[in-house]
């Protein structure tokens, strides 16, 4: 691995000084189709099979992450360069929406995708997953990832090839990518860590608070759980992962898809424990990769129910690394998963403002 990193240092000379120096690409230039032959090659099913005899969604998250990186390398590939000077890493998962509850373990899966928007150093990748039934591929999910390009040592941003839409439909897709970027900026700006909640949000929080007061007293400290409700604090599940070299990427850090799989599996267990029945994943939103996870790290995962409505359960998973030498904790990722349960679930109620 050390030798490989030394070789990558020499690729610095291949980096573009300006984006304008790079040839423009079309959406079809990065388009890829990949078949996962679960039906035609039964020997690979074991890796994807869960206890309910369907496909493990955590494995699908790993595959989507790998495909997203490969699509970006295809977009930025230079004909005369045997090796890419770019280090492409996942910045965030914007959204994954599923239209099927069950992914079958004995039918082939097809992944398709391409770069759909480009900034200076970042790329939005749109991917689709389909499964073969009765000779036709039917949609299973749509996913949007944002990847960033870095220098060969993954230390600084690097320019990527611009993207040129070729049709009105591609213009629309590209504009949607720009809107997605602006939405993410607005969402980040509106964080409670940066600004106060809106009047509507304050009223909602106050109503929840009043609904948990004990009417027999006149004290704000006397709280009472409403019927068919659960305190948010009581919904937590935690996990620990020792980060072994087996799960590393070419930069000697933990592969992002592995982190997503572990977070999803803890989130699924939390939804299962809370709802009392098998949950099905509906959507994945706002997965943020804030810091890389180094080999040998102790990765602490904490999941909790943060919202419920009828059969729906929203889970937030927070991951952090613990440095045993400094005894410091650093947040690495935040994940949001929405599940649907077979039965209506209790209402989750926050006990504190945080």
C-alpha positions as a printed Julia matrix, in Angstrom:
354×3 Matrix{Float64}:
   0.0     0.0     0.0
   2.86    2.4     0.84
   4.4     1.73   -2.57
   1.06    2.43   -4.28
   0.74    5.79   -2.49
   4.29    6.71   -3.5
   3.38    5.97   -7.12
   0.27    8.15   -6.82
   2.34   11.13   -5.66
   4.01   11.17   -9.07
   0.6    11.71  -10.72
   0.42   15.32   -9.43
   1.93   16.57  -12.7
  -1.11   15.26  -14.61
  -3.61   17.45  -12.76
  -5.28   20.27  -14.7
  -4.43   23.79  -13.56
  -7.87   25.06  -14.69
 -11.15   23.39  -15.52
 -11.08   25.12  -18.91
  -8.02   23.02  -19.82
 -10.09   19.82  -19.64
 -12.23   18.56  -22.55
 -16.0    18.77  -22.05
 -17.95   15.54  -21.64
 -21.48   14.46  -22.54
 -23.83   12.57  -20.21
 -23.63    9.48  -22.4
 -19.82    9.46  -22.1
 -20.07    8.35  -18.47
 -23.11    6.07  -18.87
 -22.53    2.57  -17.47
 -24.61   -0.58  -17.14
 -23.58   -3.28  -14.68
 -25.3    -6.65  -14.17
 -25.35   -8.32  -10.77
 -26.07  -11.95  -11.82
 -27.94  -13.22   -8.76
 -30.2   -15.35  -11.0
 -27.68  -16.66  -13.49
 -24.79  -17.18  -11.02
 -26.24  -18.69   -7.8
 -22.77  -18.94   -6.17
 -22.73  -15.18   -5.43
 -26.17  -15.14   -3.74
 -24.85  -16.08   -0.3
 -23.16  -12.69    0.1
 -26.44  -10.88   -0.67
 -28.95  -13.1     1.14
 -30.67  -12.01    4.36
 -32.61  -14.05    6.91
 -35.92  -13.17    5.2
 -34.75  -14.75    1.92
 -34.44  -11.42    0.14
 -31.46   -9.22   -0.8
 -29.54   -7.36    1.91
 -30.02   -3.67    1.19
 -26.72   -2.86    2.9
 -24.93   -4.77    0.13
 -26.82   -2.72   -2.47
 -25.57    0.48   -0.77
 -22.01   -0.79   -1.11
 -22.54   -1.53   -4.82
 -24.1     1.88   -5.49
 -21.14    3.61   -3.83
 -18.65    1.63   -5.94
 -20.62    2.29   -9.13
 -20.82    6.02   -8.38
 -17.03    6.22   -8.12
 -16.56    4.18  -11.32
 -18.95    6.45  -13.25
 -16.99    9.52  -12.14
 -13.69    7.96  -13.2
 -15.29    7.21  -16.58
 -16.38   10.87  -16.89
 -12.88   12.16  -16.09
 -10.83    9.55  -17.99
  -8.15   10.96  -20.28
  -7.22    8.81  -23.28
  -3.47    9.39  -22.97
  -3.3     8.71  -19.21
  -3.0     5.04  -18.12
  -3.74    6.07  -14.51
  -6.07    8.79  -13.28
  -4.44   11.49  -11.13
  -7.77   12.07   -9.39
  -8.91   10.64   -6.08
 -12.71   10.42   -6.26
 -14.57   10.09   -2.97
 -18.22   10.15   -1.91
 -19.22   13.5    -0.4
 -22.86   12.69    0.31
 -25.84   10.6    -0.65
 -28.53   13.1    -1.58
 -31.38   10.59   -1.8
 -32.3     7.0    -2.6
 -35.98    6.3    -3.26
 -37.3     2.74   -3.5
 -40.42    1.68   -5.37
 -40.26   -2.04   -4.41
 -40.43   -3.42   -0.88
 -38.63   -6.68   -1.64
 -35.51   -7.31   -3.74
 -35.47  -10.97   -4.82
 -32.27  -13.01   -4.32
 -32.71  -15.28   -7.38
 -33.22  -12.66  -10.13
 -30.52  -10.67  -11.95
 -30.13   -7.0   -11.03
 -29.1    -4.25  -13.43
 -27.5    -0.99  -12.31
 -27.34    1.98  -14.69
 -26.02    5.48  -14.15
 -24.2     8.54  -15.44
 -22.89   11.91  -14.34
 -25.89   14.27  -14.39
 -24.34   17.53  -13.12
 -20.82   18.92  -12.69
 -19.39   21.81  -10.7
 -15.71   22.78  -10.58
 -14.53   19.85   -8.46
 -17.75   17.93   -7.73
 -20.05   15.66   -9.72
 -23.63   14.54   -9.18
 -24.26   10.93  -10.22
 -27.75    9.62  -10.96
 -28.17    5.85  -10.75
 -31.03    3.41  -11.22
 -31.46   -0.18  -10.14
 -33.75   -2.63  -11.95
 -34.51   -6.33  -11.42
 -35.31   -9.0   -13.99
 -38.82  -10.48  -13.82
 -40.42  -12.58  -16.59
 -37.85  -11.43  -19.12
 -38.15   -7.67  -18.39
 -36.27   -5.36  -16.06
 -38.55   -3.41  -13.71
 -37.46   -0.38  -11.59
 -36.46   -0.94   -7.96
 -34.8     2.32   -6.9
 -33.36    5.67   -8.02
 -30.29    7.16   -6.34
 -28.44   10.47   -6.39
 -24.88   10.66   -5.08
 -22.47   13.6    -4.95
 -18.8    12.78   -5.49
 -15.79   15.08   -5.18
 -12.45   14.96   -6.97
  -9.24   15.35   -4.98
  -5.55   15.3    -5.83
  -3.64   11.96   -6.0
  -3.0    11.98   -2.23
  -6.6    12.99   -1.39
  -5.45   16.26    0.21
  -6.8    19.07   -2.01
  -9.69   19.59   -4.46
  -9.0    18.88   -8.13
 -10.77   20.09  -11.27
 -13.01   17.77  -13.27
 -14.21   17.81  -16.88
 -17.18   20.12  -17.53
 -20.49   18.56  -18.63
 -22.35   19.71  -21.74
 -26.07   18.83  -22.07
 -27.04   17.82  -25.61
 -30.85   17.94  -25.57
 -33.73   19.74  -23.83
 -34.17   16.68  -21.61
 -30.5    16.77  -20.59
 -30.78   20.53  -19.99
 -33.62   19.81  -17.57
 -31.58   17.12  -15.78
 -28.58   19.47  -15.51
 -30.72   22.31  -14.13
 -32.18   19.93  -11.56
 -28.62   19.15  -10.46
 -28.01   22.88   -9.97
 -31.24   23.17   -7.96
 -30.18   20.19   -5.85
 -26.93   21.98   -5.05
 -28.75   25.17   -4.01
 -31.2    23.14   -1.9
 -28.33   21.48   -0.06
 -26.73   24.89    0.62
 -30.05   26.23    1.97
 -30.53   23.11    4.1
 -27.06   23.44    5.58
 -27.61   27.15    6.26
 -30.89   26.41    8.06
 -29.26   24.01   10.54
 -30.34   24.54   14.16
 -26.65   24.84   14.98
 -26.55   28.02   12.88
 -29.95   29.68   13.17
 -33.1    29.62   15.31
 -36.13   27.53   14.3
 -38.91   29.19   12.32
 -42.16   30.35   13.96
 -43.91   27.23   12.66
 -41.18   24.96   14.04
 -41.3    26.72   17.41
 -45.07   26.18   17.61
 -44.68   22.48   16.8
 -42.0    22.02   19.47
 -44.07   23.93   22.03
 -47.2    21.85   21.27
 -45.21   18.65   21.77
 -43.87   20.02   25.06
 -47.34   21.01   26.32
 -48.68   17.59   25.35
 -46.17   15.94   27.7
 -46.89   18.09   30.79
 -48.6    16.5    33.76
 -51.92   18.39   34.07
 -52.08   17.59   37.78
 -49.19   19.92   38.47
 -48.24   23.43   37.38
 -44.54   22.65   36.97
 -42.68   22.57   33.65
 -40.45   19.89   35.17
 -43.28   17.42   35.62
 -43.43   15.46   32.36
 -45.76   12.65   31.42
 -45.6    10.34   28.42
 -48.79   10.53   26.3
 -50.7     7.28   25.54
 -49.22    4.98   22.87
 -45.96    6.93   22.86
 -42.28    6.26   23.53
 -39.63    8.69   24.74
 -37.07    9.26   21.97
 -34.26    8.58   24.43
 -35.61    5.04   24.94
 -35.4     4.12   21.23
 -31.6     4.1    20.96
 -29.45    1.19   19.83
 -25.67    1.35   19.7
 -22.9    -0.57   18.0
 -19.11   -0.7    17.79
 -16.98   -1.56   14.77
 -13.23   -2.13   14.79
 -12.02   -0.87   11.41
  -9.79   -3.58    9.93
  -7.64   -3.22    6.77
  -9.99   -5.61    4.93
 -12.49   -2.77    4.46
 -10.04   -0.11    3.23
 -10.04    1.76   -0.07
  -7.0     2.71   -2.16
  -6.35    5.69    0.14
  -5.94    3.4     3.17
  -9.19    4.59    4.67
 -12.45    2.77    5.33
 -14.63    2.29    2.25
 -17.72    4.55    2.36
 -20.03    1.76    1.2
 -18.99   -0.36    4.19
 -19.91    2.5     6.55
 -23.3     2.84    4.85
 -23.97   -0.89    5.19
 -23.13   -0.94    8.89
 -25.24    2.17    9.57
 -28.18    0.76    7.6
 -28.09   -2.55    9.44
 -28.12   -0.81   12.83
 -30.92    1.48   11.58
 -32.92   -1.54   10.41
 -32.47   -3.26   13.78
 -33.64   -0.08   15.55
 -36.77    0.14   13.37
 -37.44   -3.58   13.88
 -37.07   -3.27   17.66
 -39.29   -0.18   17.78
 -42.07   -1.37   15.48
 -42.13   -4.97   16.67
 -42.27   -6.33   13.11
 -40.16   -6.51    9.96
 -39.46   -3.0     8.57
 -38.93   -2.28    4.87
 -36.65    0.49    3.65
 -38.49    3.27    1.77
 -35.87    5.97    1.32
 -32.37    7.08    2.27
 -31.7    10.81    2.69
 -28.9    13.19    3.57
 -25.99   10.87    4.23
 -23.12   13.24    4.94
 -19.48   12.13    4.93
 -17.88   14.68    7.26
 -14.55   12.99    8.04
 -12.73    9.95    6.68
 -12.43    6.89    8.93
  -8.87    5.67    9.37
  -7.75    2.03    9.55
  -7.67    0.83   13.16
 -10.3     3.32   14.33
 -12.94    2.4    16.85
 -16.17    3.35   15.08
 -19.1     4.05   17.41
 -22.59    3.91   15.87
 -25.7     5.27   17.56
 -29.19    4.92   16.07
 -32.48    6.3    17.31
 -36.02    6.84   16.12
 -36.43   10.56   15.41
 -39.93   10.66   13.85
 -42.94    8.39   13.36
 -46.21    8.7    11.46
 -48.68    5.8    11.14
 -46.56    2.9     9.77
 -43.51    5.03    8.98
 -40.37    5.16   11.12
 -37.52    7.58   10.5
 -34.14    6.58   11.91
 -31.09    8.77   12.41
 -27.72    7.05   12.72
 -24.76    9.01   14.04
 -21.25    7.6    13.67
 -18.08    8.82   15.32
 -14.52    7.62   15.72
 -12.94    7.3    19.13
  -9.21    7.93   19.48
  -8.0     5.81   22.39
  -4.78    7.83   22.68
  -6.36   11.29   22.94
  -9.76   10.04   24.24
 -11.44   12.34   21.72
 -14.61   11.66   19.71
 -15.07   13.01   16.16
 -18.27   12.77   14.11
 -17.68   11.08   10.76
 -21.15   10.49    9.3
 -24.85   11.17    9.8
 -27.39    8.88    8.1
 -31.17    9.16    7.69
 -33.28    6.11    6.84
 -37.06    5.92    6.44
 -38.75    2.54    6.98
 -42.32    1.31    6.72
 -43.5    -1.22    9.3
 -46.11   -3.93    8.78
 -48.17   -2.44   11.64
 -48.88    1.08   12.91
 -46.18    2.13   15.37
 -46.26    4.17   18.61
 -45.56    7.88   18.4
 -42.02    8.9    19.32
 -41.82   11.91   21.66
 -38.7    14.02   22.39
 -37.96   14.63   26.07
 -35.49   17.49   25.58
 -34.88   20.31   23.1
 -31.75   18.61   21.72
